XYZ file of C-alpha atoms in Angstrom:
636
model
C 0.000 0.000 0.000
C 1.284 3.247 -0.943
C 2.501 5.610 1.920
C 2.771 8.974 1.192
C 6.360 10.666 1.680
C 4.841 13.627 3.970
C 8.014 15.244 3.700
C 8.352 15.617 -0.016
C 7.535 19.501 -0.754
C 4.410 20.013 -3.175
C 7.323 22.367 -4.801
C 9.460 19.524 -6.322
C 7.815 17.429 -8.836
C 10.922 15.873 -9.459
C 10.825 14.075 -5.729
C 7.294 13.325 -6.180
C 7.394 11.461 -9.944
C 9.451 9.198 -8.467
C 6.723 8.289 -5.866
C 4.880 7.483 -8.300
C 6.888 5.437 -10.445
C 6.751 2.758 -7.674
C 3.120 1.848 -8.176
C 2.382 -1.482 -8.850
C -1.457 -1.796 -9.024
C -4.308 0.862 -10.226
C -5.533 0.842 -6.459
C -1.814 1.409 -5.212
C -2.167 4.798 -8.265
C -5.860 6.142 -7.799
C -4.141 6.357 -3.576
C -0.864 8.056 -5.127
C -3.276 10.356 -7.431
C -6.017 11.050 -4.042
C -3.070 12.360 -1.666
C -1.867 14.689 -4.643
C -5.051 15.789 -5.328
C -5.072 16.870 -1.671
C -1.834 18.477 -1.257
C -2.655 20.646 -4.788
C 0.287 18.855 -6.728
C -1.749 16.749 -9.003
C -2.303 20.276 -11.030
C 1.131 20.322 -11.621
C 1.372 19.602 -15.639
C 4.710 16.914 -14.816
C 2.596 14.804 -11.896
C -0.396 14.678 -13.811
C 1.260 13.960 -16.822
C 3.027 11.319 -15.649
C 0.206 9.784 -13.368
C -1.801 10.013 -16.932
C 1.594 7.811 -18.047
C 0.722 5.144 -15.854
C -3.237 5.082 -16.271
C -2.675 4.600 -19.713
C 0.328 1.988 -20.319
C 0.820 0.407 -17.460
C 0.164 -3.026 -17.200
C -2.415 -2.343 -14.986
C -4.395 0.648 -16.759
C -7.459 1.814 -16.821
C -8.748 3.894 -19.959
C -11.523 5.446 -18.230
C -9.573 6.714 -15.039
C -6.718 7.683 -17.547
C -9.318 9.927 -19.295
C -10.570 11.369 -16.223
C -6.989 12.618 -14.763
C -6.894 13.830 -18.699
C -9.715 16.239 -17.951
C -9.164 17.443 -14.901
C -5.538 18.854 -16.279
C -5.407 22.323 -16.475
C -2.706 22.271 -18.676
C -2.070 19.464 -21.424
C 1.649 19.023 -22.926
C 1.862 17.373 -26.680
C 3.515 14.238 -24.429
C -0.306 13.642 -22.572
C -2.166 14.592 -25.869
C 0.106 11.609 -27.262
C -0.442 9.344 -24.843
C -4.357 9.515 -24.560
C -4.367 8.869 -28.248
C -1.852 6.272 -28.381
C -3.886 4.677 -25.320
C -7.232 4.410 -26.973
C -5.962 3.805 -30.300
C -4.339 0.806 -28.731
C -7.929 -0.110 -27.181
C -10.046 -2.591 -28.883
C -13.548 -0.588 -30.191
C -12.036 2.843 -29.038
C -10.298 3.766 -32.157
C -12.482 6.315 -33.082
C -12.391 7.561 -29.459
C -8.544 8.343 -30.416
C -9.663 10.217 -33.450
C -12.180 12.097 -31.701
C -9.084 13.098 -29.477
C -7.324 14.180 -32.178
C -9.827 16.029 -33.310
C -10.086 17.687 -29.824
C -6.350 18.609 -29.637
C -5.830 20.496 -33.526
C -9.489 22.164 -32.876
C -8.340 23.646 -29.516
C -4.814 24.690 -31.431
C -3.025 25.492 -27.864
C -0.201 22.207 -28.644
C 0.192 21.390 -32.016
C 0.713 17.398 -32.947
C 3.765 16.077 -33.725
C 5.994 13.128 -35.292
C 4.440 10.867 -32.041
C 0.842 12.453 -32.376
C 0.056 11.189 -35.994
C 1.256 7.476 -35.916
C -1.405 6.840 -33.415
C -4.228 8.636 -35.482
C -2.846 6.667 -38.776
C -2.736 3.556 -36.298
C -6.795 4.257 -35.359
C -7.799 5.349 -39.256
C -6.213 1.718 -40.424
C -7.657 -0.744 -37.854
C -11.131 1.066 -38.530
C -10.789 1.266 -42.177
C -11.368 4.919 -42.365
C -10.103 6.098 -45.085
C -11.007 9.281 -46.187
C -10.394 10.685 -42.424
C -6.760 9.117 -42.844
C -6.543 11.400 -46.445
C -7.010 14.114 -44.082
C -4.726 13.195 -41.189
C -2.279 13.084 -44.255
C -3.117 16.514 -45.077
C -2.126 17.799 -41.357
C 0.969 15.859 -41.622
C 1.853 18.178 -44.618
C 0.523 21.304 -43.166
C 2.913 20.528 -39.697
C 6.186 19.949 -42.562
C 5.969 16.268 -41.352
C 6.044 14.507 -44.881
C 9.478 13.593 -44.558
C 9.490 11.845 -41.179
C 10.299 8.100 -41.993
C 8.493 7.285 -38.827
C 4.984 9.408 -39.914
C 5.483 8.143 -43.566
C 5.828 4.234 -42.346
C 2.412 4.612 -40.854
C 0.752 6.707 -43.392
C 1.848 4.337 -45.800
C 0.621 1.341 -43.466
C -2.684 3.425 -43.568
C -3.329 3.186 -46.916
C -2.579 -0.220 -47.109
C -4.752 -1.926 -44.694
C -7.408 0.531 -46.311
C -6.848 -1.296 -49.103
C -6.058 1.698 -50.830
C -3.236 0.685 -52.782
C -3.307 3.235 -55.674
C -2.865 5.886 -53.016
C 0.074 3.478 -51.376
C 2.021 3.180 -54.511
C 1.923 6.869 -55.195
C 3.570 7.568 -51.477
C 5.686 4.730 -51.895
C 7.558 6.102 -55.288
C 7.839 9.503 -53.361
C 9.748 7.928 -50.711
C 11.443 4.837 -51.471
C 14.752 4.633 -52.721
C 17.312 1.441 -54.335
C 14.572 -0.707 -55.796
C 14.862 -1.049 -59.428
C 12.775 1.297 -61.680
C 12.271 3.569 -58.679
C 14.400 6.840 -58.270
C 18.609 5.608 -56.889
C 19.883 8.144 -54.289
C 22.839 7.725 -52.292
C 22.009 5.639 -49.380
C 23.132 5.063 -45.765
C 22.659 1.969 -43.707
C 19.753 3.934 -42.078
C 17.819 4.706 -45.281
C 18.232 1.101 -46.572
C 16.421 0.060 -43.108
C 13.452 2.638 -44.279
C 13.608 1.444 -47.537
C 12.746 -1.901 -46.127
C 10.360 -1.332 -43.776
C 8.407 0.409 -46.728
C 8.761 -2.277 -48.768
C 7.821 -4.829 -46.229
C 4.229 -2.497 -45.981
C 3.487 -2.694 -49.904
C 4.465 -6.328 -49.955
C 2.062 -6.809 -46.732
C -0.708 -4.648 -48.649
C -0.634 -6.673 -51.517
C -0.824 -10.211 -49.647
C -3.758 -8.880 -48.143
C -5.622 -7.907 -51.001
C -4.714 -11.421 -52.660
C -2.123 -10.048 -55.761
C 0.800 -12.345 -54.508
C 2.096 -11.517 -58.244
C 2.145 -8.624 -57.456
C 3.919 -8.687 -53.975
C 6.097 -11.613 -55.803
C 7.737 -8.994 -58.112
C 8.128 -5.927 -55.523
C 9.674 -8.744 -52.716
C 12.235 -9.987 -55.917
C 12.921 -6.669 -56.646
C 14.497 -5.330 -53.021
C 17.770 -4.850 -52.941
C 18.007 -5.865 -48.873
C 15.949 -7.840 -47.044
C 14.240 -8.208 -43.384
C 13.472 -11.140 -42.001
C 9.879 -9.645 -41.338
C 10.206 -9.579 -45.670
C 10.407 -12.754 -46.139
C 8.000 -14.167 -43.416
C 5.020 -11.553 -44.668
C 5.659 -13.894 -48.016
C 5.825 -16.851 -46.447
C 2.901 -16.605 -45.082
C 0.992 -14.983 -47.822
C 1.694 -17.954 -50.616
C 0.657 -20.555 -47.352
C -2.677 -18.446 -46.014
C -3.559 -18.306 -49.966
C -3.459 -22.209 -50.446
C 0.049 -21.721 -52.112
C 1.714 -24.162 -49.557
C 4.718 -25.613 -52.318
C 5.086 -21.904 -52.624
C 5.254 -21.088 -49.105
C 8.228 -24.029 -48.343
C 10.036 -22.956 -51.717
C 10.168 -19.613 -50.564
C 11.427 -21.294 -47.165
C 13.995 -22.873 -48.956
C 15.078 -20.024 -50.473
C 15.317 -17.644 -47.843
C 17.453 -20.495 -45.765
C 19.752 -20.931 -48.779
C 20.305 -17.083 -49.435
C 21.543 -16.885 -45.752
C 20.594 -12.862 -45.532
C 18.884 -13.356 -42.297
C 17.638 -16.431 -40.133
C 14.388 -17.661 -39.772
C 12.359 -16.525 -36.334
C 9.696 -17.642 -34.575
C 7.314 -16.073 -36.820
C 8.614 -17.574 -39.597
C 8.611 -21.374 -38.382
C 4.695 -20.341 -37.237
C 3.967 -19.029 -41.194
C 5.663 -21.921 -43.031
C 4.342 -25.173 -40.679
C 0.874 -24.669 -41.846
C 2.028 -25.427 -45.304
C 4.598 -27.926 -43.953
C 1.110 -29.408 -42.316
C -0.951 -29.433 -45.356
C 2.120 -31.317 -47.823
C 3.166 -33.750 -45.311
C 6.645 -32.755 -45.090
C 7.233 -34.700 -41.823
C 10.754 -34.717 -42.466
C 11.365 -30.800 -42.791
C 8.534 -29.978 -40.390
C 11.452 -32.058 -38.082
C 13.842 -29.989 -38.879
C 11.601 -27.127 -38.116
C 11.039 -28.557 -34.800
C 14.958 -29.089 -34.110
C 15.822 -25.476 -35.165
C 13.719 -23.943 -32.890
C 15.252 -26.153 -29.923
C 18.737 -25.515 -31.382
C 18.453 -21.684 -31.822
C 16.719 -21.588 -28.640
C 13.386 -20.213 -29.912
C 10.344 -20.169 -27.504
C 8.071 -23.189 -28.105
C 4.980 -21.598 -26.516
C 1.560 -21.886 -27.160
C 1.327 -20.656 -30.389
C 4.403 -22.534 -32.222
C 3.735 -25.462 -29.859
C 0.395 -25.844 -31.044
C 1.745 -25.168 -34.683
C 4.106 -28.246 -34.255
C 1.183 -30.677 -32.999
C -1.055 -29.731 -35.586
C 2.015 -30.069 -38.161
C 2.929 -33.554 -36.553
C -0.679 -34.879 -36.607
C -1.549 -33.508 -39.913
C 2.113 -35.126 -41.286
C 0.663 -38.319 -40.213
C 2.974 -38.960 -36.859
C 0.230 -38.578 -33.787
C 2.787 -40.230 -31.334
C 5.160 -37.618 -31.864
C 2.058 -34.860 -32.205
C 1.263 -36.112 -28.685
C 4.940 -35.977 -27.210
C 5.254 -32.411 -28.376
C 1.762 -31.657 -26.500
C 2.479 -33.304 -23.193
C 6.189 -31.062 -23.101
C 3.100 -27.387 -23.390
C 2.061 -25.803 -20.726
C -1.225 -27.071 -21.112
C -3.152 -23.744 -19.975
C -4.544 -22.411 -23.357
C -7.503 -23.809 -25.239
C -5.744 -23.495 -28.236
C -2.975 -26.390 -27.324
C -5.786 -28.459 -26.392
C -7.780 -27.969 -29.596
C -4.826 -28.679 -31.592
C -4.295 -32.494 -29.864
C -7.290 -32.872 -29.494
C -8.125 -32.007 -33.219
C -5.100 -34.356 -34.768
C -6.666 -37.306 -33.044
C -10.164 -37.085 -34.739
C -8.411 -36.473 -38.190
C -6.555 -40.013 -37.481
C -10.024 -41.732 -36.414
C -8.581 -41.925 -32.724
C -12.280 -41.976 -31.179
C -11.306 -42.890 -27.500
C -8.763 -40.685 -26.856
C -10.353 -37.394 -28.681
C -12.825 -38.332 -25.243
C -10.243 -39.210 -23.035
C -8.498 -35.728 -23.875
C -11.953 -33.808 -23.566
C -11.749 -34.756 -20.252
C -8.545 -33.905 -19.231
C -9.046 -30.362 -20.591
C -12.261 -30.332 -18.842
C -10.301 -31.092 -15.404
C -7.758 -28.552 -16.068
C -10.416 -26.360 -16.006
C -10.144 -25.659 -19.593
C -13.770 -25.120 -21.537
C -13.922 -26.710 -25.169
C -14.679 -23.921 -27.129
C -16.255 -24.671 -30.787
C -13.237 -25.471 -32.297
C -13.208 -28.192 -29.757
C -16.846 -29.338 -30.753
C -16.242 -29.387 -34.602
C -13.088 -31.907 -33.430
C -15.089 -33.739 -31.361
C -18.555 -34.403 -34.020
C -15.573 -35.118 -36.877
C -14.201 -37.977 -34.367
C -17.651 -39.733 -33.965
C -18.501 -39.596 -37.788
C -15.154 -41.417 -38.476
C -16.084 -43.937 -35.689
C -19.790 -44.171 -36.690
C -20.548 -42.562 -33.494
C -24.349 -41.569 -33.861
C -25.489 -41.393 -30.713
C -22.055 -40.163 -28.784
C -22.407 -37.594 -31.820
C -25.443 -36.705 -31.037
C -25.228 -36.399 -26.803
C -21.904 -34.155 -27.648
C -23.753 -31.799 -30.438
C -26.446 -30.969 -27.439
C -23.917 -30.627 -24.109
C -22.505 -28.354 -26.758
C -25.353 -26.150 -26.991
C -26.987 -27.118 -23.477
C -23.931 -27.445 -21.089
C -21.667 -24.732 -22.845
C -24.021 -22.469 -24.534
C -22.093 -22.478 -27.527
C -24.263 -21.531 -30.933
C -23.343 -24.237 -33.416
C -21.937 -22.820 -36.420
C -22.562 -24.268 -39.610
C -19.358 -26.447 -39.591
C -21.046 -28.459 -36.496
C -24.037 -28.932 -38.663
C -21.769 -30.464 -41.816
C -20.151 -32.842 -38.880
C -23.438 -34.001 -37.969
C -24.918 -34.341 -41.922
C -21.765 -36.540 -42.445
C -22.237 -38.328 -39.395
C -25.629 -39.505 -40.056
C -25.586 -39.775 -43.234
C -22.626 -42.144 -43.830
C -24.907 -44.292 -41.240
C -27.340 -44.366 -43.028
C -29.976 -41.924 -41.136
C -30.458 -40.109 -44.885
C -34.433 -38.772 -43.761
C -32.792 -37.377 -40.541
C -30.188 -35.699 -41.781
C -32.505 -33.871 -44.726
C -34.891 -33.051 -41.835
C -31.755 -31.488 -39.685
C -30.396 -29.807 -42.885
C -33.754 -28.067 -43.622
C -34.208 -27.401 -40.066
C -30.788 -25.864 -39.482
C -30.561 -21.781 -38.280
C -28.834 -20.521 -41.033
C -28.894 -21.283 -44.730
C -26.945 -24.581 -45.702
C -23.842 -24.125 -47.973
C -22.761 -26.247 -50.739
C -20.677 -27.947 -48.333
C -23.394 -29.531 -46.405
C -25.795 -30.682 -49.635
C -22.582 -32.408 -51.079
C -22.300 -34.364 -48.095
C -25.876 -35.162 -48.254
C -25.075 -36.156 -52.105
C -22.188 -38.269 -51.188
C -23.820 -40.044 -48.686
C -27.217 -40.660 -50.705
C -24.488 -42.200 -53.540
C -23.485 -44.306 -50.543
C -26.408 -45.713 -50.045
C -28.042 -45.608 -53.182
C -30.944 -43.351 -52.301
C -32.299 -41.361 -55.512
C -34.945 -39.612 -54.325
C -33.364 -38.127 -51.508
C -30.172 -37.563 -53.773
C -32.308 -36.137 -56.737
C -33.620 -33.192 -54.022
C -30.068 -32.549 -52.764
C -29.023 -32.170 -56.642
C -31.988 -29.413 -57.470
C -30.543 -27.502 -54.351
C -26.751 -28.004 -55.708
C -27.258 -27.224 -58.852
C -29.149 -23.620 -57.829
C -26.494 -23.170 -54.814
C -23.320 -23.600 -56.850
C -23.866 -23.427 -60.791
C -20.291 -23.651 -61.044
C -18.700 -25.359 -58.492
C -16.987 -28.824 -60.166
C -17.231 -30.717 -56.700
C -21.189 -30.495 -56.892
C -21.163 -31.645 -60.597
C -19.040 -34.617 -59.701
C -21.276 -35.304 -56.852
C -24.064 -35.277 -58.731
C -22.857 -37.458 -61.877
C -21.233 -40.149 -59.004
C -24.544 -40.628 -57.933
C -26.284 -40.789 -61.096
C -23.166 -43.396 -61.806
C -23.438 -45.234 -58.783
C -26.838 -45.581 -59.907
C -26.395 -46.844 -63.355
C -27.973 -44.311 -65.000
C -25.256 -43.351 -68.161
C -27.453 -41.121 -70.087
C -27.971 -38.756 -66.833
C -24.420 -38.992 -66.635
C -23.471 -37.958 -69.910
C -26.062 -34.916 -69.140
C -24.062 -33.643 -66.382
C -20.942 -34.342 -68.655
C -22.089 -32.157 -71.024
C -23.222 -29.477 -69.021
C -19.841 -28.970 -67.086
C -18.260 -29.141 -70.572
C -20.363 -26.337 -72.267
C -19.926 -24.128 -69.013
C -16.161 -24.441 -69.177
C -16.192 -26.693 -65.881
C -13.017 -29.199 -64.535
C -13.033 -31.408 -62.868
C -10.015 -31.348 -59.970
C -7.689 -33.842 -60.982
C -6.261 -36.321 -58.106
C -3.208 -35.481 -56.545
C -0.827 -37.137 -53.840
C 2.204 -35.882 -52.709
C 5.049 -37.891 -50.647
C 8.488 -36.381 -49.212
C 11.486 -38.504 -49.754
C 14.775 -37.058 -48.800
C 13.217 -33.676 -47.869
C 12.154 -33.198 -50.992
C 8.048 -32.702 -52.177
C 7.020 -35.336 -55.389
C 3.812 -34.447 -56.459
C 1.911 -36.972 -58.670
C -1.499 -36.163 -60.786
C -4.115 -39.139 -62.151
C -1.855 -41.106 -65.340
C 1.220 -38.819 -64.629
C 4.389 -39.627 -66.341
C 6.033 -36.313 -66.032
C 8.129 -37.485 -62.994
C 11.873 -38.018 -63.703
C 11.594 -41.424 -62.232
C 8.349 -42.234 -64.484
C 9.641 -44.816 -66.099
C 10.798 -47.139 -62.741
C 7.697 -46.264 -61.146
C 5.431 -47.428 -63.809
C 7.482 -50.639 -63.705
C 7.105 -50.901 -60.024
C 2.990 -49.879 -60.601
C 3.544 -53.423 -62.892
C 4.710 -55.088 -59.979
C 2.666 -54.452 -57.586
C -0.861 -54.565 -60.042
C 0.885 -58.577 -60.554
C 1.669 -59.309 -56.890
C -1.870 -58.078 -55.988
C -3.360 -60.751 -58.280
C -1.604 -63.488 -57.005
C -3.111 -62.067 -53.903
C -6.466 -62.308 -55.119
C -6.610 -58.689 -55.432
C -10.023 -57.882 -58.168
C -9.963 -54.171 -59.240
C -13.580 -52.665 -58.328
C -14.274 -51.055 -61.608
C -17.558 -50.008 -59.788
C -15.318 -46.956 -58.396
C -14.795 -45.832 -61.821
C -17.653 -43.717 -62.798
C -17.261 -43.309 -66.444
C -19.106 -45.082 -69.258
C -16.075 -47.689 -70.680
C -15.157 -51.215 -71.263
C -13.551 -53.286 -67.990
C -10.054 -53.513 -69.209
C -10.061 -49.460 -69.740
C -11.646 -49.062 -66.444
C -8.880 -51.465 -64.993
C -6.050 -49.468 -66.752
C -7.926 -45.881 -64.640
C -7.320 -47.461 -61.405
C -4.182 -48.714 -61.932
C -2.917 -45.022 -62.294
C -4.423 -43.281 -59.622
C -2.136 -40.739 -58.091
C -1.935 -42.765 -54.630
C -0.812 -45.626 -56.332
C 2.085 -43.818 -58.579
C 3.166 -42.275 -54.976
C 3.270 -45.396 -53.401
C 5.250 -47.088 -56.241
C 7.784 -44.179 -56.163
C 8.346 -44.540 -52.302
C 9.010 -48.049 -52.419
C 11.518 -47.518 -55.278
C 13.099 -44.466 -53.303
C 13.079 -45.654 -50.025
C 14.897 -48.505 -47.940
C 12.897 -51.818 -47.231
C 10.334 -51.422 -44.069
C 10.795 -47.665 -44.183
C 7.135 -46.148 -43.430
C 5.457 -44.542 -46.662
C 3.143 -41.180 -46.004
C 1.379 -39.632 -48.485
C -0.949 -36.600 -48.833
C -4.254 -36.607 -51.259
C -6.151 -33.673 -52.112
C -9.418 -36.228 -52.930
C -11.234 -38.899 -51.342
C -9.446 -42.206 -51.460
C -11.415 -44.814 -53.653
C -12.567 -48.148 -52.448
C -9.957 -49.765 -54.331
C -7.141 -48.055 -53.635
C -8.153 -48.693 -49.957
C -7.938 -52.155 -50.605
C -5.108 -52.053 -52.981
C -3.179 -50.422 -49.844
C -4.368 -53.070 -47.224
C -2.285 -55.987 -49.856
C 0.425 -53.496 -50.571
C 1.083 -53.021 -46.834
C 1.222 -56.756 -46.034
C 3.020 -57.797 -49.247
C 5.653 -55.186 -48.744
C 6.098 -55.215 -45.052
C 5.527 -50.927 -45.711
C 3.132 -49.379 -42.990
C 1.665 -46.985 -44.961
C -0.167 -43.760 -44.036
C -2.405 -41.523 -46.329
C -4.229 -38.455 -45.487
C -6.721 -37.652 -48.220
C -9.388 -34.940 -47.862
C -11.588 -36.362 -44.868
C -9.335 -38.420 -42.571
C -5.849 -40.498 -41.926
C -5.638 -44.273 -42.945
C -2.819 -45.839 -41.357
C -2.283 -49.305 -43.441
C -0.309 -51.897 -41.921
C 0.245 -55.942 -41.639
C -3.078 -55.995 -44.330
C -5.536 -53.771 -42.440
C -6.463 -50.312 -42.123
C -6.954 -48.137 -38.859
C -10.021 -46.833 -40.255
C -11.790 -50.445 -39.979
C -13.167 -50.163 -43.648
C -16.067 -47.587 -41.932
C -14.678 -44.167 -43.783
């Protein structure tokens, strides 16, 4: 508790700031600020001031008292203008608060802003997206002869940008920028090269936001120095944009060049491409880097590193990384919790609930959408069902509509087709495209038309040219038998210009990416892997093996239909890691599409007959294959 230093003359602010300073709790300051009050030196313009300091930055501060001891000043410096503005700008929904401030200050015209005033304001006019009153904060910076302050121009410049106002960026940009080609060459000092940078890194930034990674792809290639903060905002551009071979090439790159090292930022914006390619091996190295360099593993990049493990196929080590987190953050949990419903690992998604739940952790709806995705891999309908309503009932969480496509696919692949039509015309908000394919999918399943023929008047309204719903749609009619409906829907994705997505797998060997697409042969190894495709289509005979030409949904003769499966882009992965890989050595693979019936079964044999565990992640779930079986328990 604060006791006053009765001693200390109201004459000497300079003994008194120090009082002050030793505050360590608002309660200990609104004491410090009641005895000044008292003793008349909280109208001194230094106390105040500083008391205003700590009301406003402090760890422990409170924007409404700090506004108060604002008003009640009799006399306001530039330094207590700055620092209410700075406060509230800084203040989540009080951003306009700060400009009303600002507003306040020029209007009153007794201190006049300076180089610390206007980065605030800019700051407030970006984060709301107000534009045209940052075009006139731009016109007081050149009315106060601040245009050529590299601190006011980095944040007017900033403005514009997250505005989205990049016409208006470029212009300032060319002004100011120097030693990027095609742009004006002065001489330059090491601390205009850092300006130059920063700059840079803003326009690059502006342009990743706005989606033209072209664009920020030819201004990044074209800086003559480099930031680490440069290369991450690409980084993570190309992997937040679904450019994740991108995103690790540009890893590669930056590694290789040697300019600067990779931070913590950067190992958090490359592992969610790392994740989605199934580069165990270099999301390792990731891992070992940040150990070696002695980079924080908190919640964040530990979370980042189980979801990368999990997702890359390796839960066990996913699960070692987890147990080494402080386990305090719902995030960390999510992320575990998360990579053991994507690998069918029913029990221990529950088994982890409850942990959280005793560390007195909530499951947020992150959780929930885990947790519903777990008991549709399982078959879980009525665990599914129990957890959708504690959701809504015990947490009083509102189910978004991903919890409704977890449900849809839950009941559906069991079979509960009128139910799950009922809950999707019964749902809050309007059903996406999303949640009528998996109606589709599951009606092919289970061969019902006239559910599937309502779901396919809905798709065909909802997304006229979305491929997935035209494949949907023509698999069922397939499925079905019905070749003249089929041809139809053919037709009609060919006379809108429509493509199917080809199949792709991608396996790392060596710590490098191979990418394989349906009948590829573009793959510098083609030639051995077809031969080893050979093998293996013989050695699965002998086992019995029958292609299920069913799966191919396409009006041709058996042999043709044969020769379609044969090449699937699984199946040329797989070849090409047993011909690039030691004997017994685990095979993972990534697929952008669902995995076929009988490439499931194709992978059962080729586990057992090689001795190969093999893992695949296609676009709903893992499928470890080992010793002839399949985690998934043919139920996927």
């Amino acid at each position: 508790m604060f006791q006053p230093n009765t001693t200390t003359s109201s004459y000497y602010p300079h003994l008194v700031i120090p009082q002050i300073r030793t505050c360590k709790s608002m309660k200990e300051l609104k004491q410090v600020h009641g005895f000044f009050i008292k003793t008349a030196q909280a109208h001194d313009t230094a106390v105040a001031t500083e008391i205003l300091r700590l009301c406003a930055t402090s760890d422990f501060r409170d924007i409404g008292y700090a506004l108060s001891v604002f008003d009640q000043m009799p006399q306001r410096n530039c330094f207590a203008w700055n620092t209410v503005i700075r406060a509230l700008a800084e203040t989540h929904d009080r951003y306009l608060d700060a400009l009303l401030v600002f507003c306040q200050m020029v209007s009153e015209a007794v201190v006049e802003p300076n180089r610390f005033t206007f980065p605030s304001v800019l700051k407030a006019c970006s984060i709301a997206a107000r534009l045209e009153e940052g075009k006139q904060v731009h016109g007081l910076v050149l009315k106060f002869g601040l245009v050529d302050d590299e601190f006011v121009v980095t944040n007017l410049l900033r403005m514009y940008v997250m505005c989205g106002s990049m016409e208006d960026a470029c212009v300032l940009f060319n002004r100011n920028v120097e030693g990027v080609n095609g742009v004006r060459r002065l001489v330059r000092d090491k601390r205009r090269e850092e300006f130059n940078v920063v700059l840079c890194n803003v326009m690059v930034d502006g342009y990743v936001r706005l989606g033209k990674l072209k664009a920020a792809r030819e201004l990044f290639d074209r800086m003559v120095q480099r930031s680490v903060v440069s290369w991450n905002v690409m980084i993570s551009g190309y992997a937040q944009n679904g450019f994740f071979m991108e995103a690790v090439e540009m890893f590669h790159r930056m590694m290789q060049t040697g300019d600067v090292l990779p931070n913590r930022v950067t190992l958090v914006s490359v592992l969610p491409a790392i994740s989605r390619l199934g580069a165990l091996e270099l999301g390792k190295w990731m891992h070992l880097y940040a150990e070696k360099n002695e980079i924080q593993i908190d919640d964040v990049l530990g979370s980042a590193l189980v979801d990368m493990y999990a997702k890359c196929g390796n839960i066990e080590k996913a699960i070692q990384v987890f147990e080494r987190l402080p386990q305090n953050n719902v995030i960390t949990w999510n992320a575990i919790i998360g990579g053991l419903a994507m690998h069918g690992k029913a029990k221990d998604v529950f088994n982890y609930l409850s942990r959280m739940e005793e560390c007195g952790i909530s499951p947020s709806d992150v959780t929930y959408i885990a947790i519903l995705s777990a008991c549709s891999h399982a078959g879980l309908v009525d665990e599914g069902r129990s957890f959708f309503n504690d959701m809504v009932n015990r947490f009083g969480l509102e189910p978004r509509i991903e919890h409704y496509g977890c449900m849809v696919d839950l009941l559906g692949r069991a079979g509960y087709l009128e139910e799950t039509e009922e809950l999707i015309l019964n749902m809050p908000m309007k059903p996406d495209d999303v949640i009528w394919k998996a109606l589709l999918g599951a009606c092919k399943m289970h061969k019902n038309i006239e559910i599937g023929m309502r779901a396919t008047e809905v798709l065909m309204q909802l997304a006229p040219h979305d491929s997935g719903a035209y494949v949907a749609i023509s698999n069922m009619y397939a499925s079905s038998g019905d070749w003249d409906a089929v041809a139809d829907v053919r037709l009609m994705m060919k006379d809108m210009d429509i493509r199917k997505d080809p199949g792709c797998s991608w396996i790392e060997v060596d710590g490098v990416i191979h990418e394989f697409l349906v009948e590829d042969d573009s793959h510098p190894r083609a030639k051995d892997t077809h031969s080893m495709l050979k093998e293996i289509s013989n050695k699965l005979s002998l086992e019995g093996h029958v292609p299920d030409t069913t799966q191919v949904l396409l009006k041709m003769d058996e042999k043709h239909k044969e020769s379609v499966l044969h090449y699937h882009s699984e199946k040329i992965a797989v070849a090409f890691g047993l011909i690039s890989t030691p004997p017994k050595t685990p095979l993972r693979i990534v697929k952008n599409l669902r995995i076929c019936e009988d490439c499931h079964s194709s992978m059962k044999l080729i586990s057992k007959i090689y001795e190969r565990k093999i893992v695949i992640r296609d676009r709903k779930r893992f499928h470890h294959f080992e010793h002839g079986s399949c985690s998934c328990m043919d139920y996927w």
